Amino acid sequence: MSTIVNSLVIYFVGSLLRILQFMFFARAIMSWFVQGSDSKIYEFLCLVTEPVIQPFRSLLSRVSALRNCPFDFAFMLAFFVLIVLEQMVYML
């Protein structure tokens, strides 16, 4: 019984991480288009993903070379961490 519960928890957490990765990807794609960045869907994606990205933003803001960079390294780092976490969950 415990094995089934553990498997379900791992599947659930892995699925949540995968959905969050998809939301990150959708946010990135929508940010490339003017119409996409004004939509309610984009606002929702920002609302869900920004709390994950924010700790990385504050961490990377301490690096002066990255402050005025045109790339959002905090976004990329958060996305990479989600991928690593998902892999770690499935290794359990």
CSV table of C-alpha atoms in Angstrom, one decimal:
chain,number,residue,atom,x,y,z
A,1,MET,CA,0.0,0.0,0.0
A,2,SER,CA,2.8,2.4,0.9
A,3,THR,CA,4.5,1.8,-2.5
A,4,ILE,CA,1.3,2.8,-4.3
A,5,VAL,CA,1.0,6.0,-2.3
A,6,ASN,CA,4.6,6.8,-2.9
A,7,SER,CA,4.2,6.2,-6.7
A,8,LEU,CA,1.1,8.4,-6.8
A,9,VAL,CA,2.8,11.2,-4.9
A,10,ILE,CA,5.8,11.0,-7.2
A,11,TYR,CA,3.6,11.0,-10.3
A,12,PHE,CA,1.5,13.9,-9.0
A,13,VAL,CA,4.6,16.1,-8.1
A,14,GLY,CA,6.3,15.2,-11.4
A,15,SER,CA,3.1,16.1,-13.3
A,16,LEU,CA,2.9,19.4,-11.5
A,17,LEU,CA,6.5,20.2,-12.4
A,18,ARG,CA,5.8,19.3,-16.0
A,19,ILE,CA,2.8,21.5,-16.1
A,20,LEU,CA,4.8,24.4,-14.7
A,21,GLN,CA,7.5,23.8,-17.3
A,22,PHE,CA,4.8,24.0,-20.0
A,23,MET,CA,3.5,27.2,-18.5
A,24,PHE,CA,7.1,28.7,-18.6
A,25,PHE,CA,7.4,27.6,-22.2
A,26,ALA,CA,4.0,29.1,-23.1
A,27,ARG,CA,4.9,32.4,-21.3
A,28,ALA,CA,8.2,32.6,-23.2
A,29,ILE,CA,6.6,32.0,-26.6
A,30,MET,CA,3.7,34.5,-25.9
A,31,SER,CA,6.2,37.2,-24.8
A,32,TRP,CA,7.6,37.3,-28.3
A,33,PHE,CA,4.3,38.5,-29.7
A,34,VAL,CA,2.6,41.9,-29.0
A,35,GLN,CA,-0.9,40.4,-29.0
A,36,GLY,CA,0.2,37.5,-26.7
A,37,SER,CA,1.7,39.8,-24.1
A,38,ASP,CA,-1.6,41.7,-23.7
A,39,SER,CA,-3.9,38.7,-23.2
A,40,LYS,CA,-5.5,37.4,-20.1
A,41,ILE,CA,-3.8,34.0,-20.7
A,42,TYR,CA,-0.4,35.7,-20.6
A,43,GLU,CA,-1.3,37.6,-17.4
A,44,PHE,CA,-2.4,34.2,-15.8
A,45,LEU,CA,0.9,32.6,-16.9
A,46,CYS,CA,2.9,35.5,-15.3
A,47,LEU,CA,0.8,35.3,-12.1
A,48,VAL,CA,1.6,31.5,-11.8
A,49,THR,CA,5.3,31.5,-12.9
A,50,GLU,CA,6.5,34.8,-11.4
A,51,PRO,CA,6.6,33.5,-7.8
A,52,VAL,CA,9.0,30.8,-9.0
A,53,ILE,CA,11.2,33.2,-11.0
A,54,GLN,CA,11.4,35.9,-8.3
A,55,PRO,CA,13.9,34.3,-6.0
A,56,PHE,CA,16.2,33.8,-9.0
A,57,ARG,CA,15.7,37.4,-10.0
A,58,SER,CA,16.7,38.7,-6.6
A,59,LEU,CA,19.7,36.3,-6.5
A,60,LEU,CA,20.9,37.3,-10.0
A,61,SER,CA,20.3,41.0,-9.4
A,62,ARG,CA,23.4,40.9,-7.1
A,63,VAL,CA,25.5,40.2,-10.2
A,64,SER,CA,26.1,43.7,-11.7
A,65,ALA,CA,27.0,42.2,-15.1
A,66,LEU,CA,23.5,40.7,-15.4
A,67,ARG,CA,21.5,43.7,-14.4
A,68,ASN,CA,21.2,45.4,-17.8
A,69,CYS,CA,21.4,42.2,-19.9
A,70,PRO,CA,18.7,41.8,-22.6
A,71,PHE,CA,18.2,38.2,-21.7
A,72,ASP,CA,16.2,37.1,-18.7
A,73,PHE,CA,18.7,34.7,-17.1
A,74,ALA,CA,16.4,34.4,-14.0
A,75,PHE,CA,13.7,32.9,-16.2
A,76,MET,CA,16.1,30.5,-17.8
A,77,LEU,CA,17.7,29.4,-14.5
A,78,ALA,CA,14.2,28.8,-13.0
A,79,PHE,CA,13.2,26.7,-16.0
A,80,PHE,CA,16.4,24.7,-15.8
A,81,VAL,CA,15.9,24.1,-12.0
A,82,LEU,CA,12.4,22.9,-12.7
A,83,ILE,CA,13.8,20.4,-15.2
A,84,VAL,CA,16.4,19.2,-12.7
A,85,LEU,CA,13.8,18.9,-10.0
A,86,GLU,CA,11.5,16.8,-12.2
A,87,GLN,CA,14.3,14.5,-13.0
A,88,MET,CA,15.2,14.1,-9.4
A,89,VAL,CA,11.6,13.3,-8.5
A,90,TYR,CA,11.4,10.6,-11.1
A,91,MET,CA,14.7,9.1,-9.8
A,92,LEU,CA,13.1,8.5,-6.4
